[in-house]
Amino acid sequence: LKTYFKFTFVREPMERLISAFMSKFGRDRASLWPLSKSYWWHVVDQVIRGTPGLSSVAHTDQNAKNTPIDFEDFMNYYSKKQAVGFDQHWKPQTQLCDPCMIKYDFVGHMETLERDANYVIEKATKINERVHYPRVHSHKGHERAAEGYKNISQKAMTQFGRTHYQQDYSAYGYNFCETMKLLGKEC
Protein backbone atom coordinates (compact mmCIF):
# COMPACT_ATOMS: atom_id res chain seq x y z
CA LEU A 1 0.00 0.00 0.00
CA LYS A 2 2.92 2.35 0.51
CA THR A 3 3.50 2.83 -3.21
CA TYR A 4 -0.15 3.28 -4.21
CA PHE A 5 -2.07 6.55 -4.37
CA LYS A 6 -4.65 5.93 -1.65
CA PHE A 7 -7.87 7.94 -1.58
CA THR A 8 -11.36 7.77 -0.19
CA PHE A 9 -14.50 9.87 -0.48
CA VAL A 10 -16.63 10.82 2.49
CA ARG A 11 -19.88 12.68 3.06
CA GLU A 12 -21.00 15.06 5.78
CA PRO A 13 -22.18 12.62 8.49
CA MET A 14 -25.60 14.01 9.39
CA GLU A 15 -26.44 14.59 5.74
CA ARG A 16 -25.35 11.02 4.98
CA LEU A 17 -27.61 9.70 7.76
CA ILE A 18 -30.80 11.34 6.46
CA SER A 19 -29.88 10.40 2.90
CA ALA A 20 -29.45 6.74 3.91
CA PHE A 21 -32.77 6.78 5.76
CA MET A 22 -34.58 8.31 2.78
CA SER A 23 -32.93 5.85 0.41
CA LYS A 24 -33.86 2.81 2.47
CA PHE A 25 -37.11 3.88 4.15
CA GLY A 26 -38.37 6.94 2.29
CA ARG A 27 -41.62 7.41 0.45
CA ASP A 28 -40.43 5.89 -2.83
CA ARG A 29 -39.92 2.29 -1.75
CA ALA A 30 -41.32 0.98 -5.05
CA SER A 31 -37.87 1.24 -6.56
CA LEU A 32 -36.35 -1.15 -4.03
CA TRP A 33 -35.39 -4.51 -5.44
CA PRO A 34 -36.35 -7.74 -3.62
CA LEU A 35 -33.21 -8.11 -1.48
CA SER A 36 -33.59 -4.54 -0.29
CA LYS A 37 -37.17 -5.27 0.72
CA SER A 38 -36.20 -8.07 3.11
CA TYR A 39 -33.36 -5.96 4.49
CA TRP A 40 -35.74 -3.03 4.89
CA TRP A 41 -38.21 -5.06 6.93
CA HIS A 42 -35.43 -6.48 9.12
CA VAL A 43 -34.37 -2.96 10.17
CA VAL A 44 -37.98 -1.76 10.53
CA ASP A 45 -38.67 -4.73 12.82
CA GLN A 46 -35.60 -3.88 14.95
CA VAL A 47 -36.71 -0.28 15.33
CA ILE A 48 -40.32 -1.23 16.12
CA ARG A 49 -39.29 -3.83 18.73
CA GLY A 50 -36.71 -1.49 20.25
CA THR A 51 -38.94 1.59 20.53
CA PRO A 52 -41.41 1.52 23.42
CA GLY A 53 -44.89 2.58 22.34
CA LEU A 54 -44.09 2.40 18.66
CA SER A 55 -45.19 -1.22 18.20
CA SER A 56 -48.73 -0.32 19.23
CA VAL A 57 -49.08 2.26 16.44
CA ALA A 58 -46.85 0.75 13.79
CA HIS A 59 -47.91 -1.99 11.47
CA THR A 60 -45.76 -4.51 9.69
CA ASP A 61 -47.61 -4.88 6.41
CA GLN A 62 -44.81 -5.68 4.00
CA ASN A 63 -46.95 -4.51 1.08
CA ALA A 64 -47.45 -1.07 2.60
CA LYS A 65 -46.42 1.85 0.44
CA ASN A 66 -45.03 3.80 3.39
CA THR A 67 -42.65 2.81 6.12
CA PRO A 68 -44.19 2.26 9.56
CA ILE A 69 -41.27 4.18 11.08
CA ASP A 70 -40.28 7.77 10.58
CA PHE A 71 -36.89 9.41 10.82
CA GLU A 72 -37.48 10.41 14.44
CA ASP A 73 -38.21 6.75 15.39
CA PHE A 74 -35.10 5.69 13.51
CA MET A 75 -32.86 8.25 15.26
CA ASN A 76 -34.31 7.50 18.70
CA TYR A 77 -33.66 3.80 18.25
CA TYR A 78 -30.12 4.14 16.92
CA SER A 79 -29.15 6.84 19.43
CA LYS A 80 -29.21 4.09 22.08
CA LYS A 81 -27.08 1.68 20.05
CA GLN A 82 -23.34 1.34 19.67
CA ALA A 83 -22.16 2.53 16.28
CA VAL A 84 -20.13 -0.68 15.87
CA GLY A 85 -23.38 -2.54 15.21
CA PHE A 86 -24.71 -0.02 12.70
CA ASP A 87 -25.47 -0.95 9.13
CA GLN A 88 -22.84 0.26 6.64
CA HIS A 89 -25.20 2.95 5.37
CA TRP A 90 -25.19 4.85 8.68
CA LYS A 91 -22.09 3.46 10.36
CA PRO A 92 -19.46 6.15 11.01
CA GLN A 93 -17.22 6.47 7.98
CA THR A 94 -14.13 6.19 10.17
CA GLN A 95 -15.23 2.61 10.90
CA LEU A 96 -15.64 1.86 7.20
CA CYS A 97 -12.40 3.20 5.76
CA ASP A 98 -10.24 3.36 8.91
CA PRO A 99 -8.06 6.45 8.48
CA CYS A 100 -5.88 5.33 11.39
CA MET A 101 -4.86 2.10 9.66
CA ILE A 102 -4.59 3.44 6.13
CA LYS A 103 -2.75 6.68 5.55
CA TYR A 104 -4.79 8.15 2.72
CA ASP A 105 -3.02 10.47 0.33
CA PHE A 106 -6.28 12.24 -0.36
CA VAL A 107 -9.72 12.44 1.23
CA GLY A 108 -12.38 13.74 -1.13
CA HIS A 109 -15.74 15.10 -0.06
CA MET A 110 -19.08 14.46 -1.70
CA GLU A 111 -19.86 18.13 -1.25
CA THR A 112 -17.02 19.00 -3.65
CA LEU A 113 -17.20 15.81 -5.70
CA GLU A 114 -16.48 17.21 -9.15
CA ARG A 115 -13.35 19.09 -8.07
CA ASP A 116 -12.09 16.27 -5.84
CA ALA A 117 -12.78 13.49 -8.35
CA ASN A 118 -10.88 15.39 -11.05
CA TYR A 119 -7.96 15.74 -8.64
CA VAL A 120 -7.97 11.97 -8.06
CA ILE A 121 -8.11 11.31 -11.80
CA GLU A 122 -5.13 13.60 -12.31
CA LYS A 123 -3.08 12.10 -9.48
CA ALA A 124 -3.95 8.47 -10.11
CA THR A 125 -3.90 8.33 -13.90
CA LYS A 126 -1.88 11.24 -15.25
CA ILE A 127 -4.41 11.46 -18.11
CA ASN A 128 -6.56 14.29 -16.84
CA GLU A 129 -6.42 16.14 -20.14
CA ARG A 130 -8.49 13.33 -21.71
CA VAL A 131 -10.57 12.14 -18.75
CA HIS A 132 -12.76 14.32 -16.57
CA TYR A 133 -15.34 13.56 -13.97
CA PRO A 134 -18.79 14.39 -15.38
CA ARG A 135 -20.17 17.78 -14.42
CA VAL A 136 -22.45 17.53 -11.42
CA HIS A 137 -25.29 19.78 -10.41
CA SER A 138 -24.76 22.05 -7.44
CA HIS A 139 -24.79 20.22 -4.14
CA LYS A 140 -28.14 20.66 -2.40
CA GLY A 141 -27.72 17.99 0.26
CA HIS A 142 -27.98 20.38 3.18
CA GLU A 143 -31.27 21.75 1.87
CA ARG A 144 -32.78 18.26 1.62
CA ALA A 145 -31.25 17.29 4.98
CA ALA A 146 -32.71 20.38 6.68
CA GLU A 147 -36.16 19.26 5.57
CA GLY A 148 -35.55 15.77 6.98
CA TYR A 149 -34.29 17.08 10.32
CA LYS A 150 -36.97 19.76 10.81
CA ASN A 151 -38.90 17.62 13.35
CA ILE A 152 -35.82 16.36 15.16
CA SER A 153 -34.92 18.25 18.30
CA GLN A 154 -31.62 20.06 18.54
CA LYS A 155 -30.81 17.98 21.63
CA ALA A 156 -31.40 14.68 19.80
CA MET A 157 -29.32 15.80 16.82
CA THR A 158 -26.48 17.02 19.00
CA GLN A 159 -26.46 13.81 21.04
CA PHE A 160 -26.51 11.62 17.94
CA GLY A 161 -23.93 13.62 16.02
CA ARG A 162 -21.50 13.99 18.89
CA THR A 163 -21.95 10.42 20.13
CA HIS A 164 -21.80 8.54 16.85
CA TYR A 165 -20.09 10.82 14.36
CA GLN A 166 -17.56 12.82 16.36
CA GLN A 167 -14.64 10.88 14.85
CA ASP A 168 -15.96 11.52 11.33
CA TYR A 169 -16.15 15.23 12.03
CA SER A 170 -12.60 15.27 13.39
CA ALA A 171 -10.99 12.96 10.84
CA TYR A 172 -12.52 14.43 7.69
CA GLY A 173 -12.54 18.16 8.28
CA TYR A 174 -16.24 18.67 8.87
CA ASN A 175 -17.55 21.10 11.48
CA PHE A 176 -20.51 19.90 13.55
CA CYS A 177 -21.63 23.41 14.57
CA GLU A 178 -21.53 24.55 10.94
CA THR A 179 -23.64 21.54 9.97
CA MET A 180 -26.18 22.29 12.69
CA LYS A 181 -26.52 25.87 11.42
CA LEU A 182 -26.97 24.68 7.83
CA LEU A 183 -29.70 22.35 9.08
CA GLY A 184 -31.49 25.23 10.80
CA LYS A 185 -30.43 24.35 14.35
CA GLU A 186 -28.22 26.04 16.91
CA CYS A 187 -25.02 24.52 18.16
PDB file of C-alpha atoms in Angstrom:
ATOM      1  CA  LEU A   1       0.000   0.000   0.000  1.00  0.00           C
ATOM      2  CA  LYS A   2       2.921   2.350   0.513  1.00  0.00           C
ATOM      3  CA  THR A   3       3.496   2.825  -3.206  1.00  0.00           C
ATOM      4  CA  TYR A   4      -0.151   3.284  -4.215  1.00  0.00           C
ATOM      5  CA  PHE A   5      -2.072   6.546  -4.367  1.00  0.00           C
ATOM      6  CA  LYS A   6      -4.649   5.932  -1.647  1.00  0.00           C
ATOM      7  CA  PHE A   7      -7.866   7.939  -1.578  1.00  0.00           C
ATOM      8  CA  THR A   8     -11.355   7.772  -0.195  1.00  0.00           C
ATOM      9  CA  PHE A   9     -14.498   9.866  -0.485  1.00  0.00           C
ATOM     10  CA  VAL A  10     -16.631  10.823   2.492  1.00  0.00           C
ATOM     11  CA  ARG A  11     -19.877  12.682   3.062  1.00  0.00           C
ATOM     12  CA  GLU A  12     -20.995  15.061   5.778  1.00  0.00           C
ATOM     13  CA  PRO A  13     -22.175  12.619   8.487  1.00  0.00           C
ATOM     14  CA  MET A  14     -25.604  14.011   9.394  1.00  0.00           C
ATOM     15  CA  GLU A  15     -26.438  14.590   5.740  1.00  0.00           C
ATOM     16  CA  ARG A  16     -25.355  11.020   4.981  1.00  0.00           C
ATOM     17  CA  LEU A  17     -27.612   9.696   7.760  1.00  0.00           C
ATOM     18  CA  ILE A  18     -30.804  11.341   6.464  1.00  0.00           C
ATOM     19  CA  SER A  19     -29.881  10.402   2.903  1.00  0.00           C
ATOM     20  CA  ALA A  20     -29.455   6.739   3.909  1.00  0.00           C
ATOM     21  CA  PHE A  21     -32.766   6.783   5.757  1.00  0.00           C
ATOM     22  CA  MET A  22     -34.584   8.305   2.780  1.00  0.00           C
ATOM     23  CA  SER A  23     -32.927   5.849   0.410  1.00  0.00           C
ATOM     24  CA  LYS A  24     -33.860   2.809   2.474  1.00  0.00           C
ATOM     25  CA  PHE A  25     -37.111   3.879   4.149  1.00  0.00           C
ATOM     26  CA  GLY A  26     -38.367   6.941   2.289  1.00  0.00           C
ATOM     27  CA  ARG A  27     -41.617   7.407   0.447  1.00  0.00           C
ATOM     28  CA  ASP A  28     -40.434   5.891  -2.826  1.00  0.00           C
ATOM     29  CA  ARG A  29     -39.923   2.291  -1.755  1.00  0.00           C
ATOM     30  CA  ALA A  30     -41.318   0.982  -5.047  1.00  0.00           C
ATOM     31  CA  SER A  31     -37.866   1.243  -6.558  1.00  0.00           C
ATOM     32  CA  LEU A  32     -36.354  -1.151  -4.026  1.00  0.00           C
ATOM     33  CA  TRP A  33     -35.386  -4.509  -5.444  1.00  0.00           C
ATOM     34  CA  PRO A  34     -36.353  -7.744  -3.617  1.00  0.00           C
ATOM     35  CA  LEU A  35     -33.213  -8.111  -1.483  1.00  0.00           C
ATOM     36  CA  SER A  36     -33.593  -4.544  -0.286  1.00  0.00           C
ATOM     37  CA  LYS A  37     -37.173  -5.275   0.724  1.00  0.00           C
ATOM     38  CA  SER A  38     -36.205  -8.069   3.114  1.00  0.00           C
ATOM     39  CA  TYR A  39     -33.364  -5.957   4.491  1.00  0.00           C
ATOM     40  CA  TRP A  40     -35.742  -3.026   4.892  1.00  0.00           C
ATOM     41  CA  TRP A  41     -38.210  -5.065   6.930  1.00  0.00           C
ATOM     42  CA  HIS A  42     -35.434  -6.477   9.124  1.00  0.00           C
ATOM     43  CA  VAL A  43     -34.371  -2.956  10.172  1.00  0.00           C
ATOM     44  CA  VAL A  44     -37.980  -1.757  10.532  1.00  0.00           C
ATOM     45  CA  ASP A  45     -38.668  -4.732  12.816  1.00  0.00           C
ATOM     46  CA  GLN A  46     -35.601  -3.882  14.946  1.00  0.00           C
ATOM     47  CA  VAL A  47     -36.714  -0.275  15.326  1.00  0.00           C
ATOM     48  CA  ILE A  48     -40.322  -1.231  16.125  1.00  0.00           C
ATOM     49  CA  ARG A  49     -39.285  -3.831  18.730  1.00  0.00           C
ATOM     50  CA  GLY A  50     -36.706  -1.488  20.245  1.00  0.00           C
ATOM     51  CA  THR A  51     -38.937   1.588  20.525  1.00  0.00           C
ATOM     52  CA  PRO A  52     -41.413   1.521  23.424  1.00  0.00           C
ATOM     53  CA  GLY A  53     -44.889   2.581  22.339  1.00  0.00           C
ATOM     54  CA  LEU A  54     -44.092   2.396  18.659  1.00  0.00           C
ATOM     55  CA  SER A  55     -45.192  -1.218  18.203  1.00  0.00           C
ATOM     56  CA  SER A  56     -48.733  -0.320  19.232  1.00  0.00           C
ATOM     57  CA  VAL A  57     -49.083   2.260  16.443  1.00  0.00           C
ATOM     58  CA  ALA A  58     -46.847   0.755  13.791  1.00  0.00           C
ATOM     59  CA  HIS A  59     -47.908  -1.990  11.467  1.00  0.00           C
ATOM     60  CA  THR A  60     -45.761  -4.513   9.688  1.00  0.00           C
ATOM     61  CA  ASP A  61     -47.609  -4.881   6.413  1.00  0.00           C
ATOM     62  CA  GLN A  62     -44.808  -5.681   4.000  1.00  0.00           C
ATOM     63  CA  ASN A  63     -46.946  -4.509   1.085  1.00  0.00           C
ATOM     64  CA  ALA A  64     -47.449  -1.066   2.603  1.00  0.00           C
ATOM     65  CA  LYS A  65     -46.423   1.855   0.436  1.00  0.00           C
ATOM     66  CA  ASN A  66     -45.029   3.803   3.389  1.00  0.00           C
ATOM     67  CA  THR A  67     -42.649   2.811   6.121  1.00  0.00           C
ATOM     68  CA  PRO A  68     -44.188   2.259   9.564  1.00  0.00           C
ATOM     69  CA  ILE A  69     -41.272   4.185  11.081  1.00  0.00           C
ATOM     70  CA  ASP A  70     -40.284   7.767  10.576  1.00  0.00           C
ATOM     71  CA  PHE A  71     -36.885   9.415  10.819  1.00  0.00           C
ATOM     72  CA  GLU A  72     -37.475  10.408  14.441  1.00  0.00           C
ATOM     73  CA  ASP A  73     -38.210   6.753  15.393  1.00  0.00           C
ATOM     74  CA  PHE A  74     -35.099   5.690  13.515  1.00  0.00           C
ATOM     75  CA  MET A  75     -32.860   8.255  15.257  1.00  0.00           C
ATOM     76  CA  ASN A  76     -34.305   7.504  18.697  1.00  0.00           C
ATOM     77  CA  TYR A  77     -33.663   3.796  18.248  1.00  0.00           C
ATOM     78  CA  TYR A  78     -30.124   4.144  16.923  1.00  0.00           C
ATOM     79  CA  SER A  79     -29.146   6.837  19.431  1.00  0.00           C
ATOM     80  CA  LYS A  80     -29.210   4.094  22.077  1.00  0.00           C
ATOM     81  CA  LYS A  81     -27.080   1.681  20.052  1.00  0.00           C
ATOM     82  CA  GLN A  82     -23.341   1.338  19.669  1.00  0.00           C
ATOM     83  CA  ALA A  83     -22.157   2.528  16.277  1.00  0.00           C
ATOM     84  CA  VAL A  84     -20.133  -0.676  15.870  1.00  0.00           C
ATOM     85  CA  GLY A  85     -23.382  -2.543  15.208  1.00  0.00           C
ATOM     86  CA  PHE A  86     -24.706  -0.024  12.699  1.00  0.00           C
ATOM     87  CA  ASP A  87     -25.467  -0.945   9.126  1.00  0.00           C
ATOM     88  CA  GLN A  88     -22.838   0.260   6.640  1.00  0.00           C
ATOM     89  CA  HIS A  89     -25.203   2.953   5.366  1.00  0.00           C
ATOM     90  CA  TRP A  90     -25.192   4.855   8.684  1.00  0.00           C
ATOM     91  CA  LYS A  91     -22.093   3.459  10.357  1.00  0.00           C
ATOM     92  CA  PRO A  92     -19.465   6.151  11.005  1.00  0.00           C
ATOM     93  CA  GLN A  93     -17.219   6.465   7.975  1.00  0.00           C
ATOM     94  CA  THR A  94     -14.126   6.190  10.171  1.00  0.00           C
ATOM     95  CA  GLN A  95     -15.232   2.613  10.898  1.00  0.00           C
ATOM     96  CA  LEU A  96     -15.638   1.860   7.203  1.00  0.00           C
ATOM     97  CA  CYS A  97     -12.401   3.197   5.765  1.00  0.00           C
ATOM     98  CA  ASP A  98     -10.243   3.360   8.913  1.00  0.00           C
ATOM     99  CA  PRO A  99      -8.062   6.453   8.481  1.00  0.00           C
ATOM    100  CA  CYS A 100      -5.876   5.331  11.389  1.00  0.00           C
ATOM    101  CA  MET A 101      -4.861   2.095   9.665  1.00  0.00           C
ATOM    102  CA  ILE A 102      -4.591   3.439   6.134  1.00  0.00           C
ATOM    103  CA  LYS A 103      -2.745   6.680   5.554  1.00  0.00           C
ATOM    104  CA  TYR A 104      -4.789   8.151   2.720  1.00  0.00           C
ATOM    105  CA  ASP A 105      -3.017  10.466   0.325  1.00  0.00           C
ATOM    106  CA  PHE A 106      -6.285  12.238  -0.359  1.00  0.00           C
ATOM    107  CA  VAL A 107      -9.721  12.439   1.232  1.00  0.00           C
ATOM    108  CA  GLY A 108     -12.378  13.735  -1.125  1.00  0.00           C
ATOM    109  CA  HIS A 109     -15.737  15.098  -0.055  1.00  0.00           C
ATOM    110  CA  MET A 110     -19.082  14.455  -1.700  1.00  0.00           C
ATOM    111  CA  GLU A 111     -19.864  18.135  -1.251  1.00  0.00           C
ATOM    112  CA  THR A 112     -17.024  19.000  -3.649  1.00  0.00           C
ATOM    113  CA  LEU A 113     -17.202  15.813  -5.698  1.00  0.00           C
ATOM    114  CA  GLU A 114     -16.475  17.208  -9.153  1.00  0.00           C
ATOM    115  CA  ARG A 115     -13.347  19.086  -8.072  1.00  0.00           C
ATOM    116  CA  ASP A 116     -12.087  16.267  -5.838  1.00  0.00           C
ATOM    117  CA  ALA A 117     -12.775  13.492  -8.354  1.00  0.00           C
ATOM    118  CA  ASN A 118     -10.883  15.385 -11.048  1.00  0.00           C
ATOM    119  CA  TYR A 119      -7.960  15.737  -8.642  1.00  0.00           C
ATOM    120  CA  VAL A 120      -7.967  11.967  -8.055  1.00  0.00           C
ATOM    121  CA  ILE A 121      -8.111  11.310 -11.805  1.00  0.00           C
ATOM    122  CA  GLU A 122      -5.130  13.600 -12.309  1.00  0.00           C
ATOM    123  CA  LYS A 123      -3.081  12.105  -9.477  1.00  0.00           C
ATOM    124  CA  ALA A 124      -3.953   8.474 -10.110  1.00  0.00           C
ATOM    125  CA  THR A 125      -3.900   8.327 -13.896  1.00  0.00           C
ATOM    126  CA  LYS A 126      -1.878  11.242 -15.249  1.00  0.00           C
ATOM    127  CA  ILE A 127      -4.411  11.456 -18.112  1.00  0.00           C
ATOM    128  CA  ASN A 128      -6.556  14.293 -16.838  1.00  0.00           C
ATOM    129  CA  GLU A 129      -6.416  16.143 -20.137  1.00  0.00           C
ATOM    130  CA  ARG A 130      -8.485  13.331 -21.712  1.00  0.00           C
ATOM    131  CA  VAL A 131     -10.568  12.140 -18.754  1.00  0.00           C
ATOM    132  CA  HIS A 132     -12.759  14.325 -16.575  1.00  0.00           C
ATOM    133  CA  TYR A 133     -15.344  13.563 -13.971  1.00  0.00           C
ATOM    134  CA  PRO A 134     -18.793  14.394 -15.376  1.00  0.00           C
ATOM    135  CA  ARG A 135     -20.171  17.782 -14.425  1.00  0.00           C
ATOM    136  CA  VAL A 136     -22.454  17.527 -11.422  1.00  0.00           C
ATOM    137  CA  HIS A 137     -25.287  19.777 -10.415  1.00  0.00           C
ATOM    138  CA  SER A 138     -24.757  22.045  -7.444  1.00  0.00           C
ATOM    139  CA  HIS A 139     -24.792  20.215  -4.140  1.00  0.00           C
ATOM    140  CA  LYS A 140     -28.137  20.662  -2.404  1.00  0.00           C
ATOM    141  CA  GLY A 141     -27.721  17.992   0.256  1.00  0.00           C
ATOM    142  CA  HIS A 142     -27.982  20.381   3.184  1.00  0.00           C
ATOM    143  CA  GLU A 143     -31.275  21.753   1.872  1.00  0.00           C
ATOM    144  CA  ARG A 144     -32.779  18.263   1.623  1.00  0.00           C
ATOM    145  CA  ALA A 145     -31.253  17.292   4.982  1.00  0.00           C
ATOM    146  CA  ALA A 146     -32.708  20.379   6.682  1.00  0.00           C
ATOM    147  CA  GLU A 147     -36.161  19.261   5.568  1.00  0.00           C
ATOM    148  CA  GLY A 148     -35.550  15.772   6.984  1.00  0.00           C
ATOM    149  CA  TYR A 149     -34.286  17.082  10.316  1.00  0.00           C
ATOM    150  CA  LYS A 150     -36.966  19.756  10.805  1.00  0.00           C
ATOM    151  CA  ASN A 151     -38.903  17.622  13.348  1.00  0.00           C
ATOM    152  CA  ILE A 152     -35.823  16.357  15.162  1.00  0.00           C
ATOM    153  CA  SER A 153     -34.919  18.254  18.299  1.00  0.00           C
ATOM    154  CA  GLN A 154     -31.620  20.055  18.537  1.00  0.00           C
ATOM    155  CA  LYS A 155     -30.808  17.981  21.629  1.00  0.00           C
ATOM    156  CA  ALA A 156     -31.398  14.677  19.796  1.00  0.00           C
ATOM    157  CA  MET A 157     -29.322  15.796  16.819  1.00  0.00           C
ATOM    158  CA  THR A 158     -26.481  17.018  18.998  1.00  0.00           C
ATOM    159  CA  GLN A 159     -26.465  13.814  21.036  1.00  0.00           C
ATOM    160  CA  PHE A 160     -26.514  11.624  17.937  1.00  0.00           C
ATOM    161  CA  GLY A 161     -23.930  13.622  16.019  1.00  0.00           C
ATOM    162  CA  ARG A 162     -21.501  13.990  18.886  1.00  0.00           C
ATOM    163  CA  THR A 163     -21.945  10.421  20.129  1.00  0.00           C
ATOM    164  CA  HIS A 164     -21.800   8.537  16.852  1.00  0.00           C
ATOM    165  CA  TYR A 165     -20.087  10.816  14.356  1.00  0.00           C
ATOM    166  CA  GLN A 166     -17.557  12.822  16.363  1.00  0.00           C
ATOM    167  CA  GLN A 167     -14.644  10.877  14.845  1.00  0.00           C
ATOM    168  CA  ASP A 168     -15.959  11.519  11.332  1.00  0.00           C
ATOM    169  CA  TYR A 169     -16.146  15.228  12.032  1.00  0.00           C
ATOM    170  CA  SER A 170     -12.598  15.268  13.386  1.00  0.00           C
ATOM    171  CA  ALA A 171     -10.990  12.962  10.836  1.00  0.00           C
ATOM    172  CA  TYR A 172     -12.522  14.427   7.685  1.00  0.00           C
ATOM    173  CA  GLY A 173     -12.536  18.157   8.284  1.00  0.00           C
ATOM    174  CA  TYR A 174     -16.242  18.671   8.874  1.00  0.00           C
ATOM    175  CA  ASN A 175     -17.551  21.097  11.484  1.00  0.00           C
ATOM    176  CA  PHE A 176     -20.507  19.903  13.550  1.00  0.00           C
ATOM    177  CA  CYS A 177     -21.626  23.413  14.566  1.00  0.00           C
ATOM    178  CA  GLU A 178     -21.529  24.551  10.939  1.00  0.00           C
ATOM    179  CA  THR A 179     -23.638  21.543   9.971  1.00  0.00           C
ATOM    180  CA  MET A 180     -26.178  22.292  12.689  1.00  0.00           C
ATOM    181  CA  LYS A 181     -26.521  25.871  11.421  1.00  0.00           C
ATOM    182  CA  LEU A 182     -26.966  24.683   7.833  1.00  0.00           C
ATOM    183  CA  LEU A 183     -29.703  22.352   9.081  1.00  0.00           C
ATOM    184  CA  GLY A 184     -31.492  25.225  10.797  1.00  0.00           C
ATOM    185  CA  LYS A 185     -30.433  24.354  14.354  1.00  0.00           C
ATOM    186  CA  GLU A 186     -28.219  26.039  16.906  1.00  0.00           C
ATOM    187  CA  CYS A 187     -25.023  24.525  18.161  1.00  0.00           C
TER     188      CYS A 187
END
